[in-house]
Amino acid sequence: MAGPVLVFDSGVGGLSVVEALRRRLPEVALAYACDNAMLPYGVREDDWLVARILEVCEAAVAASGCCGLVVACNTASTLALEALRERLSVPVIGTVPAIKPAAGTSVSRHIGLLATSATVARPYTARLIEAFAGDCRVTRLAADPLVAEAERLVAGQAPDVDVLRRVLAPLAGLEDLDTLVLGCTHFPLLREALEAAVPHPVRLVDSGDAIARRTGQVIAAPQRRPAIERGWVTGPDPALARGLAGFGFGTTQPLVLP
Ligand code: DGL
């Protein structure tokens, strides 16, 4: 029997992609895996991170018996997508910053990229910008502190508005910037709070729906959604388990690494 579609992230960010998958593919069984013991990925060294992502994804794919893997993490995808595809026997769908749709709709031709410090600096990101936003000015903003704020939100606490304002403060002098790419899957979880904290109105764009659409095209015969779906974590934590349960992953267990 076909397995679920496995969604992977360093932490709770992949849940923003889960929301998009539920909207587009409501009948499809999902499973969730996160490497919360090593969160945040955005400040880690590349070689270490590739090895870690391969190890965790391989273990999670085996544990879940999934029919496909959605790497719901820009930081992981912009670094390790090729290596994952080489290593795993299931289809792998990646997440990259929504530069193309942002450039497609920006009127002022000045867009922003809000992402982890790793993602804003990656050659992959530079290539995306060159390919799809060559005629735009692109302001890159490293926003690592927002990852912890999204984690707090899913654990049931309000995000700290001062942290959001501080991270977004560099946009204050950039009134012609009309579109902001949320290039980290944690950030759409903070959408409302971000909209309230940006110094001037901007259109927020993320990759969630595009990933869900791509998943529907790539995954052939996924399992139908059961009553209870499962999650795997590298660092068991009751608040995280409650947060995952709120997104349908009613059973959470530790992910055993080799
Ligand atoms: N959610 C991840 C992303 O999309 C990164 C968060 C982290 O730094 O671990 O980039």
PDB file of C-alpha atoms and ligand atoms in Angstrom:
ATOM      1  CA  MET A   1       0.000   0.000   0.000  1.00  0.00           C
ATOM      2  CA  ALA A   2       1.200   3.518  -0.787  1.00  0.00           C
ATOM      3  CA  GLY A   3       2.431   5.528   2.157  1.00  0.00           C
ATOM      4  CA  PRO A   4       1.843   9.130   3.216  1.00  0.00           C
ATOM      5  CA  VAL A   5       3.619  12.179   1.817  1.00  0.00           C
ATOM      6  CA  LEU A   6       6.356  13.052   4.309  1.00  0.00           C
ATOM      7  CA  VAL A   7       6.940  16.743   5.050  1.00  0.00           C
ATOM      8  CA  PHE A   8      10.380  17.588   6.492  1.00  0.00           C
ATOM      9  CA  ASP A   9      11.777  20.758   8.078  1.00  0.00           C
ATOM     10  CA  SER A  10      14.264  21.707  10.763  1.00  0.00           C
ATOM     11  CA  GLY A  11      11.334  22.661  13.013  1.00  0.00           C
ATOM     12  CA  VAL A  12       7.716  23.766  12.714  1.00  0.00           C
ATOM     13  CA  GLY A  13       8.210  25.780   9.500  1.00  0.00           C
ATOM     14  CA  GLY A  14       7.059  22.873   7.349  1.00  0.00           C
ATOM     15  CA  LEU A  15       3.640  23.250   8.949  1.00  0.00           C
ATOM     16  CA  SER A  16       3.049  26.309   6.739  1.00  0.00           C
ATOM     17  CA  VAL A  17       3.539  23.946   3.789  1.00  0.00           C
ATOM     18  CA  VAL A  18       1.268  21.378   5.472  1.00  0.00           C
ATOM     19  CA  GLU A  19      -1.481  24.049   5.490  1.00  0.00           C
ATOM     20  CA  ALA A  20      -1.025  24.576   1.744  1.00  0.00           C
ATOM     21  CA  LEU A  21      -0.999  20.804   1.109  1.00  0.00           C
ATOM     22  CA  ARG A  22      -4.204  20.345   3.135  1.00  0.00           C
ATOM     23  CA  ARG A  23      -5.928  23.075   1.099  1.00  0.00           C
ATOM     24  CA  ARG A  24      -4.926  21.626  -2.268  1.00  0.00           C
ATOM     25  CA  LEU A  25      -4.801  17.889  -1.460  1.00  0.00           C
ATOM     26  CA  PRO A  26      -7.248  17.397   1.439  1.00  0.00           C
ATOM     27  CA  GLU A  27      -7.564  13.627   0.907  1.00  0.00           C
ATOM     28  CA  VAL A  28      -3.840  12.882   0.949  1.00  0.00           C
ATOM     29  CA  ALA A  29      -2.211  11.321   4.031  1.00  0.00           C
ATOM     30  CA  LEU A  30       0.687  13.384   5.373  1.00  0.00           C
ATOM     31  CA  ALA A  31       3.417  12.604   7.897  1.00  0.00           C
ATOM     32  CA  TYR A  32       5.760  15.154   9.476  1.00  0.00           C
ATOM     33  CA  ALA A  33       9.405  14.960  10.499  1.00  0.00           C
ATOM     34  CA  CYS A  34      11.531  17.693  12.007  1.00  0.00           C
ATOM     35  CA  ASP A  35      15.083  17.960  13.263  1.00  0.00           C
ATOM     36  CA  ASN A  36      14.200  20.186  16.193  1.00  0.00           C
ATOM     37  CA  ALA A  37      17.244  18.970  18.157  1.00  0.00           C
ATOM     38  CA  MET A  38      19.472  20.814  15.660  1.00  0.00           C
ATOM     39  CA  LEU A  39      17.302  23.884  15.087  1.00  0.00           C
ATOM     40  CA  PRO A  40      18.058  26.422  13.644  1.00  0.00           C
ATOM     41  CA  TYR A  41      19.573  25.186  10.386  1.00  0.00           C
ATOM     42  CA  GLY A  42      20.015  28.730   9.063  1.00  0.00           C
ATOM     43  CA  VAL A  43      23.213  29.413  10.987  1.00  0.00           C
ATOM     44  CA  ARG A  44      24.933  26.048  10.489  1.00  0.00           C
ATOM     45  CA  GLU A  45      27.966  25.184   8.416  1.00  0.00           C
ATOM     46  CA  ASP A  46      27.192  23.749   4.940  1.00  0.00           C
ATOM     47  CA  ASP A  47      29.129  20.438   4.976  1.00  0.00           C
ATOM     48  CA  TRP A  48      27.828  19.484   8.394  1.00  0.00           C
ATOM     49  CA  LEU A  49      24.304  20.429   7.373  1.00  0.00           C
ATOM     50  CA  VAL A  50      24.271  18.334   4.170  1.00  0.00           C
ATOM     51  CA  ALA A  51      25.373  15.240   6.115  1.00  0.00           C
ATOM     52  CA  ARG A  52      22.790  15.900   8.835  1.00  0.00           C
ATOM     53  CA  ILE A  53      19.917  16.472   6.380  1.00  0.00           C
ATOM     54  CA  LEU A  54      20.756  13.226   4.544  1.00  0.00           C
ATOM     55  CA  GLU A  55      20.908  11.278   7.800  1.00  0.00           C
ATOM     56  CA  VAL A  56      17.629  12.649   9.177  1.00  0.00           C
ATOM     57  CA  CYS A  57      15.675  12.416   5.915  1.00  0.00           C
ATOM     58  CA  GLU A  58      16.864   8.882   5.250  1.00  0.00           C
ATOM     59  CA  ALA A  59      15.762   7.777   8.726  1.00  0.00           C
ATOM     60  CA  ALA A  60      12.420   9.613   8.455  1.00  0.00           C
ATOM     61  CA  VAL A  61      11.642   8.203   5.003  1.00  0.00           C
ATOM     62  CA  ALA A  62      12.311   4.679   6.322  1.00  0.00           C
ATOM     63  CA  ALA A  63      10.303   5.193   9.531  1.00  0.00           C
ATOM     64  CA  SER A  64       7.280   6.680   7.761  1.00  0.00           C
ATOM     65  CA  GLY A  65       7.190   4.376   4.732  1.00  0.00           C
ATOM     66  CA  CYS A  66       6.357   7.486   2.719  1.00  0.00           C
ATOM     67  CA  CYS A  67       5.644   7.615  -1.016  1.00  0.00           C
ATOM     68  CA  GLY A  68       7.401  10.955  -1.434  1.00  0.00           C
ATOM     69  CA  LEU A  69       9.323  13.596   0.498  1.00  0.00           C
ATOM     70  CA  VAL A  70       8.548  17.325   0.601  1.00  0.00           C
ATOM     71  CA  VAL A  71      11.616  19.183   1.855  1.00  0.00           C
ATOM     72  CA  ALA A  72       9.652  22.062   3.382  1.00  0.00           C
ATOM     73  CA  CYS A  73      12.750  24.072   4.212  1.00  0.00           C
ATOM     74  CA  ASN A  74      14.461  26.641   1.992  1.00  0.00           C
ATOM     75  CA  THR A  75      17.702  26.377   3.947  1.00  0.00           C
ATOM     76  CA  ALA A  76      17.855  22.608   3.337  1.00  0.00           C
ATOM     77  CA  SER A  77      16.567  22.672  -0.255  1.00  0.00           C
ATOM     78  CA  THR A  78      18.942  25.364  -1.528  1.00  0.00           C
ATOM     79  CA  LEU A  79      21.814  23.226  -0.231  1.00  0.00           C
ATOM     80  CA  ALA A  80      20.966  19.523  -0.286  1.00  0.00           C
ATOM     81  CA  LEU A  81      18.259  18.835  -2.857  1.00  0.00           C
ATOM     82  CA  GLU A  82      20.560  17.110  -5.347  1.00  0.00           C
ATOM     83  CA  ALA A  83      22.222  15.008  -2.659  1.00  0.00           C
ATOM     84  CA  LEU A  84      18.809  13.953  -1.328  1.00  0.00           C
ATOM     85  CA  ARG A  85      17.603  12.940  -4.777  1.00  0.00           C
ATOM     86  CA  GLU A  86      20.726  10.850  -5.281  1.00  0.00           C
ATOM     87  CA  ARG A  87      20.382   9.139  -1.899  1.00  0.00           C
ATOM     88  CA  LEU A  88      16.628   8.474  -1.666  1.00  0.00           C
ATOM     89  CA  SER A  89      14.471   6.179  -3.766  1.00  0.00           C
ATOM     90  CA  VAL A  90      11.239   8.218  -3.318  1.00  0.00           C
ATOM     91  CA  PRO A  91      10.471  11.425  -5.269  1.00  0.00           C
ATOM     92  CA  VAL A  92      11.786  14.565  -3.538  1.00  0.00           C
ATOM     93  CA  ILE A  93      10.016  17.923  -3.854  1.00  0.00           C
ATOM     94  CA  GLY A  94      11.996  20.972  -2.728  1.00  0.00           C
ATOM     95  CA  THR A  95      11.178  24.466  -1.489  1.00  0.00           C
ATOM     96  CA  VAL A  96      12.964  27.508  -2.850  1.00  0.00           C
ATOM     97  CA  PRO A  97      12.241  31.214  -2.267  1.00  0.00           C
ATOM     98  CA  ALA A  98       9.316  32.510  -4.364  1.00  0.00           C
ATOM     99  CA  ILE A  99      11.496  34.947  -6.344  1.00  0.00           C
ATOM    100  CA  LYS A 100       9.839  34.105  -9.667  1.00  0.00           C
ATOM    101  CA  PRO A 101       6.208  34.840  -8.642  1.00  0.00           C
ATOM    102  CA  ALA A 102       7.349  37.928  -6.739  1.00  0.00           C
ATOM    103  CA  ALA A 103       9.184  39.313  -9.766  1.00  0.00           C
ATOM    104  CA  GLY A 104       6.175  38.385 -11.894  1.00  0.00           C
ATOM    105  CA  THR A 105       3.865  40.704  -9.980  1.00  0.00           C
ATOM    106  CA  SER A 106       6.076  43.483  -8.556  1.00  0.00           C
ATOM    107  CA  VAL A 107       5.051  46.820 -10.047  1.00  0.00           C
ATOM    108  CA  SER A 108       7.918  48.877  -8.610  1.00  0.00           C
ATOM    109  CA  ARG A 109      10.527  46.203  -9.608  1.00  0.00           C
ATOM    110  CA  HIS A 110      11.998  46.337  -6.093  1.00  0.00           C
ATOM    111  CA  ILE A 111      11.417  43.154  -4.094  1.00  0.00           C
ATOM    112  CA  GLY A 112      12.696  41.942  -0.748  1.00  0.00           C
ATOM    113  CA  LEU A 113      13.866  38.485   0.312  1.00  0.00           C
ATOM    114  CA  LEU A 114      13.326  37.623   3.980  1.00  0.00           C
ATOM    115  CA  ALA A 115      15.104  34.352   4.761  1.00  0.00           C
ATOM    116  CA  THR A 116      17.697  32.704   6.988  1.00  0.00           C
ATOM    117  CA  SER A 117      21.246  34.028   6.753  1.00  0.00           C
ATOM    118  CA  ALA A 118      22.205  30.771   4.988  1.00  0.00           C
ATOM    119  CA  THR A 119      19.499  31.112   2.326  1.00  0.00           C
ATOM    120  CA  VAL A 120      20.143  34.789   1.540  1.00  0.00           C
ATOM    121  CA  ALA A 121      23.853  34.005   0.990  1.00  0.00           C
ATOM    122  CA  ARG A 122      23.528  30.782  -1.059  1.00  0.00           C
ATOM    123  CA  PRO A 123      24.743  30.636  -4.686  1.00  0.00           C
ATOM    124  CA  TYR A 124      21.453  28.825  -5.438  1.00  0.00           C
ATOM    125  CA  THR A 125      19.569  31.962  -4.344  1.00  0.00           C
ATOM    126  CA  ALA A 126      21.836  34.195  -6.420  1.00  0.00           C
ATOM    127  CA  ARG A 127      21.091  32.010  -9.463  1.00  0.00           C
ATOM    128  CA  LEU A 128      17.331  32.209  -8.812  1.00  0.00           C
ATOM    129  CA  ILE A 129      17.511  36.002  -8.662  1.00  0.00           C
ATOM    130  CA  GLU A 130      19.593  36.191 -11.812  1.00  0.00           C
ATOM    131  CA  ALA A 131      17.258  33.859 -13.701  1.00  0.00           C
ATOM    132  CA  PHE A 132      13.895  35.282 -12.630  1.00  0.00           C
ATOM    133  CA  ALA A 133      14.398  38.780 -11.226  1.00  0.00           C
ATOM    134  CA  GLY A 134      17.199  40.102 -13.420  1.00  0.00           C
ATOM    135  CA  ASP A 135      15.367  43.385 -13.977  1.00  0.00           C
ATOM    136  CA  CYS A 136      14.487  43.875 -10.293  1.00  0.00           C
ATOM    137  CA  ARG A 137      16.363  45.343  -7.405  1.00  0.00           C
ATOM    138  CA  VAL A 138      16.390  42.602  -4.754  1.00  0.00           C
ATOM    139  CA  THR A 139      17.019  43.545  -1.121  1.00  0.00           C
ATOM    140  CA  ARG A 140      18.057  40.516   0.943  1.00  0.00           C
ATOM    141  CA  LEU A 141      17.306  40.521   4.646  1.00  0.00           C
ATOM    142  CA  ALA A 142      18.632  37.798   6.975  1.00  0.00           C
ATOM    143  CA  ALA A 143      15.914  37.175   9.546  1.00  0.00           C
ATOM    144  CA  ASP A 144      17.071  34.243  11.685  1.00  0.00           C
ATOM    145  CA  PRO A 145      15.387  35.488  14.905  1.00  0.00           C
ATOM    146  CA  LEU A 146      11.971  34.993  13.286  1.00  0.00           C
ATOM    147  CA  VAL A 147      12.513  31.213  13.299  1.00  0.00           C
ATOM    148  CA  ALA A 148      12.340  31.113  17.105  1.00  0.00           C
ATOM    149  CA  GLU A 149       9.266  33.374  17.060  1.00  0.00           C
ATOM    150  CA  ALA A 150       7.405  30.936  14.782  1.00  0.00           C
ATOM    151  CA  GLU A 151       8.444  28.073  17.066  1.00  0.00           C
ATOM    152  CA  ARG A 152       6.993  30.029  20.026  1.00  0.00           C
ATOM    153  CA  LEU A 153       3.745  30.594  18.171  1.00  0.00           C
ATOM    154  CA  VAL A 154       3.219  26.898  17.429  1.00  0.00           C
ATOM    155  CA  ALA A 155       4.117  26.090  21.050  1.00  0.00           C
ATOM    156  CA  GLY A 156       1.175  28.310  22.088  1.00  0.00           C
ATOM    157  CA  GLN A 157       2.903  31.624  22.909  1.00  0.00           C
ATOM    158  CA  ALA A 158       2.492  34.981  21.202  1.00  0.00           C
ATOM    159  CA  PRO A 159       5.450  36.068  19.060  1.00  0.00           C
ATOM    160  CA  ASP A 160       7.496  38.979  20.399  1.00  0.00           C
ATOM    161  CA  VAL A 161       6.433  42.008  18.335  1.00  0.00           C
ATOM    162  CA  ASP A 162       9.642  43.890  19.177  1.00  0.00           C
ATOM    163  CA  VAL A 163      11.750  41.120  17.612  1.00  0.00           C
ATOM    164  CA  LEU A 164       9.648  41.274  14.436  1.00  0.00           C
ATOM    165  CA  ARG A 165       9.915  45.071  14.270  1.00  0.00           C
ATOM    166  CA  ARG A 166      13.694  44.961  14.788  1.00  0.00           C
ATOM    167  CA  VAL A 167      14.185  42.388  12.020  1.00  0.00           C
ATOM    168  CA  LEU A 168      12.004  44.357   9.585  1.00  0.00           C
ATOM    169  CA  ALA A 169      13.436  47.787  10.486  1.00  0.00           C
ATOM    170  CA  PRO A 170      15.874  47.895   7.489  1.00  0.00           C
ATOM    171  CA  LEU A 171      12.819  48.083   5.184  1.00  0.00           C
ATOM    172  CA  ALA A 172      11.907  51.482   6.666  1.00  0.00           C
ATOM    173  CA  GLY A 173      13.783  53.572   4.094  1.00  0.00           C
ATOM    174  CA  LEU A 174      12.690  51.408   1.160  1.00  0.00           C
ATOM    175  CA  GLU A 175       9.195  52.706   0.393  1.00  0.00           C
ATOM    176  CA  ASP A 176       9.377  51.559  -3.255  1.00  0.00           C
ATOM    177  CA  LEU A 177       9.820  47.898  -2.213  1.00  0.00           C
ATOM    178  CA  ASP A 178       6.322  46.503  -2.921  1.00  0.00           C
ATOM    179  CA  THR A 179       6.770  42.722  -2.521  1.00  0.00           C
ATOM    180  CA  LEU A 180       8.441  40.683   0.211  1.00  0.00           C
ATOM    181  CA  VAL A 181       9.325  37.031  -0.361  1.00  0.00           C
ATOM    182  CA  LEU A 182       8.961  34.886   2.759  1.00  0.00           C
ATOM    183  CA  GLY A 183      11.945  32.660   1.905  1.00  0.00           C
ATOM    184  CA  CYS A 184      11.815  30.534   5.032  1.00  0.00           C
ATOM    185  CA  THR A 185       8.892  28.215   5.698  1.00  0.00           C
ATOM    186  CA  HIS A 186       8.680  29.374   9.307  1.00  0.00           C
ATOM    187  CA  PHE A 187       7.705  32.890   8.252  1.00  0.00           C
ATOM    188  CA  PRO A 188       4.216  32.328   6.722  1.00  0.00           C
ATOM    189  CA  LEU A 189       3.176  31.067  10.175  1.00  0.00           C
ATOM    190  CA  LEU A 190       3.847  34.656  11.357  1.00  0.00           C
ATOM    191  CA  ARG A 191       2.058  36.273   8.398  1.00  0.00           C
ATOM    192  CA  GLU A 192      -0.460  38.308  10.418  1.00  0.00           C
ATOM    193  CA  ALA A 193       2.163  39.540  12.868  1.00  0.00           C
ATOM    194  CA  LEU A 194       4.558  40.359  10.007  1.00  0.00           C
ATOM    195  CA  GLU A 195       1.860  42.333   8.184  1.00  0.00           C
ATOM    196  CA  ALA A 196       1.346  44.362  11.343  1.00  0.00           C
ATOM    197  CA  ALA A 197       5.081  44.901  11.891  1.00  0.00           C
ATOM    198  CA  VAL A 198       6.310  45.918   8.387  1.00  0.00           C
ATOM    199  CA  PRO A 199       7.190  49.642   8.254  1.00  0.00           C
ATOM    200  CA  HIS A 200       4.993  50.163   5.139  1.00  0.00           C
ATOM    201  CA  PRO A 201       2.485  47.907   3.348  1.00  0.00           C
ATOM    202  CA  VAL A 202       4.028  45.222   1.141  1.00  0.00           C
ATOM    203  CA  ARG A 203       2.688  42.107  -0.544  1.00  0.00           C
ATOM    204  CA  LEU A 204       3.939  38.963   1.226  1.00  0.00           C
ATOM    205  CA  VAL A 205       4.654  36.019  -1.091  1.00  0.00           C
ATOM    206  CA  ASP A 206       5.542  32.444  -0.127  1.00  0.00           C
ATOM    207  CA  SER A 207       6.063  29.112  -1.899  1.00  0.00           C
ATOM    208  CA  GLY A 208       3.443  27.006  -0.069  1.00  0.00           C
ATOM    209  CA  ASP A 209       0.821  26.729  -2.778  1.00  0.00           C
ATOM    210  CA  ALA A 210       3.374  26.125  -5.546  1.00  0.00           C
ATOM    211  CA  ILE A 211       4.866  23.248  -3.520  1.00  0.00           C
ATOM    212  CA  ALA A 212       1.411  21.763  -2.928  1.00  0.00           C
ATOM    213  CA  ARG A 213       0.634  21.982  -6.649  1.00  0.00           C
ATOM    214  CA  ARG A 214       3.950  20.337  -7.540  1.00  0.00           C
ATOM    215  CA  THR A 215       3.354  17.598  -4.958  1.00  0.00           C
ATOM    216  CA  GLY A 216      -0.012  16.807  -6.565  1.00  0.00           C
ATOM    217  CA  GLN A 217       1.747  16.416  -9.933  1.00  0.00           C
ATOM    218  CA  VAL A 218       4.658  14.300  -8.701  1.00  0.00           C
ATOM    219  CA  ILE A 219       3.064  11.911  -6.216  1.00  0.00           C
ATOM    220  CA  ALA A 220       1.295   9.149  -8.109  1.00  0.00           C
ATOM    221  CA  ALA A 221      -0.951   7.223  -5.686  1.00  0.00           C
ATOM    222  CA  PRO A 222      -0.641   8.513  -2.133  1.00  0.00           C
ATOM    223  CA  GLN A 223      -2.379   6.899   0.804  1.00  0.00           C
ATOM    224  CA  ARG A 224      -5.785   8.395   1.714  1.00  0.00           C
ATOM    225  CA  ARG A 225      -5.805  10.523   4.838  1.00  0.00           C
ATOM    226  CA  PRO A 226      -6.304   8.392   7.983  1.00  0.00           C
ATOM    227  CA  ALA A 227      -7.902   9.612  11.242  1.00  0.00           C
ATOM    228  CA  ILE A 228      -4.532  10.078  12.941  1.00  0.00           C
ATOM    229  CA  GLU A 229      -1.342  11.077  11.148  1.00  0.00           C
ATOM    230  CA  ARG A 230       2.146  10.701  12.560  1.00  0.00           C
ATOM    231  CA  GLY A 231       5.083  12.938  13.352  1.00  0.00           C
ATOM    232  CA  TRP A 232       8.762  12.203  14.099  1.00  0.00           C
ATOM    233  CA  VAL A 233      11.043  14.549  16.018  1.00  0.00           C
ATOM    234  CA  THR A 234      14.743  14.351  16.903  1.00  0.00           C
ATOM    235  CA  GLY A 235      14.232  16.130  20.239  1.00  0.00           C
ATOM    236  CA  PRO A 236      11.016  14.994  21.970  1.00  0.00           C
ATOM    237  CA  ASP A 237       9.179  17.942  23.520  1.00  0.00           C
ATOM    238  CA  PRO A 238       5.584  18.054  24.877  1.00  0.00           C
ATOM    239  CA  ALA A 239       4.872  21.589  23.571  1.00  0.00           C
ATOM    240  CA  LEU A 240       6.048  20.595  20.088  1.00  0.00           C
ATOM    241  CA  ALA A 241       3.918  17.420  20.209  1.00  0.00           C
ATOM    242  CA  ARG A 242       0.845  19.523  21.106  1.00  0.00           C
ATOM    243  CA  GLY A 243       1.694  21.962  18.291  1.00  0.00           C
ATOM    244  CA  LEU A 244       1.984  19.139  15.739  1.00  0.00           C
ATOM    245  CA  ALA A 245      -1.285  17.633  16.986  1.00  0.00           C
ATOM    246  CA  GLY A 246      -2.957  20.976  16.184  1.00  0.00           C
ATOM    247  CA  PHE A 247      -1.988  20.385  12.525  1.00  0.00           C
ATOM    248  CA  GLY A 248      -3.312  16.809  12.463  1.00  0.00           C
ATOM    249  CA  PHE A 249      -0.204  14.879  13.554  1.00  0.00           C
ATOM    250  CA  GLY A 250      -1.808  13.269  16.596  1.00  0.00           C
ATOM    251  CA  THR A 251       0.992  10.817  17.366  1.00  0.00           C
ATOM    252  CA  THR A 252       4.558  12.047  17.710  1.00  0.00           C
ATOM    253  CA  GLN A 253       7.533   9.788  18.323  1.00  0.00           C
ATOM    254  CA  PRO A 254      11.313  10.194  18.542  1.00  0.00           C
ATOM    255  CA  LEU A 255      13.162   9.724  15.268  1.00  0.00           C
ATOM    256  CA  VAL A 256      15.910   7.157  15.840  1.00  0.00           C
ATOM    257  CA  LEU A 257      19.087   7.975  13.931  1.00  0.00           C
ATOM    258  CA  PRO A 258      21.648   5.292  13.074  1.00  0.00           C
TER     259      PRO A 258
HETATM  260  N1  DGL B   1      12.280  26.584   7.930  1.00  0.00           N
HETATM  261  C1  DGL B   1      13.590  26.678   7.417  1.00  0.00           C
HETATM  262  C2  DGL B   1      13.645  27.342   6.046  1.00  0.00           C
HETATM  263  O1  DGL B   1      12.696  27.314   5.307  1.00  0.00           O
HETATM  264  C3  DGL B   1      14.710  27.211   8.249  1.00  0.00           C
HETATM  265  C4  DGL B   1      14.659  27.424   9.690  1.00  0.00           C
HETATM  266  C5  DGL B   1      16.008  27.190  10.360  1.00  0.00           C
HETATM  267  O2  DGL B   1      16.876  28.083  10.349  1.00  0.00           O
HETATM  268  O3  DGL B   1      16.159  26.083  10.882  1.00  0.00           O
HETATM  269  O4  DGL B   1      14.651  27.885   5.666  1.00  0.00           O
END
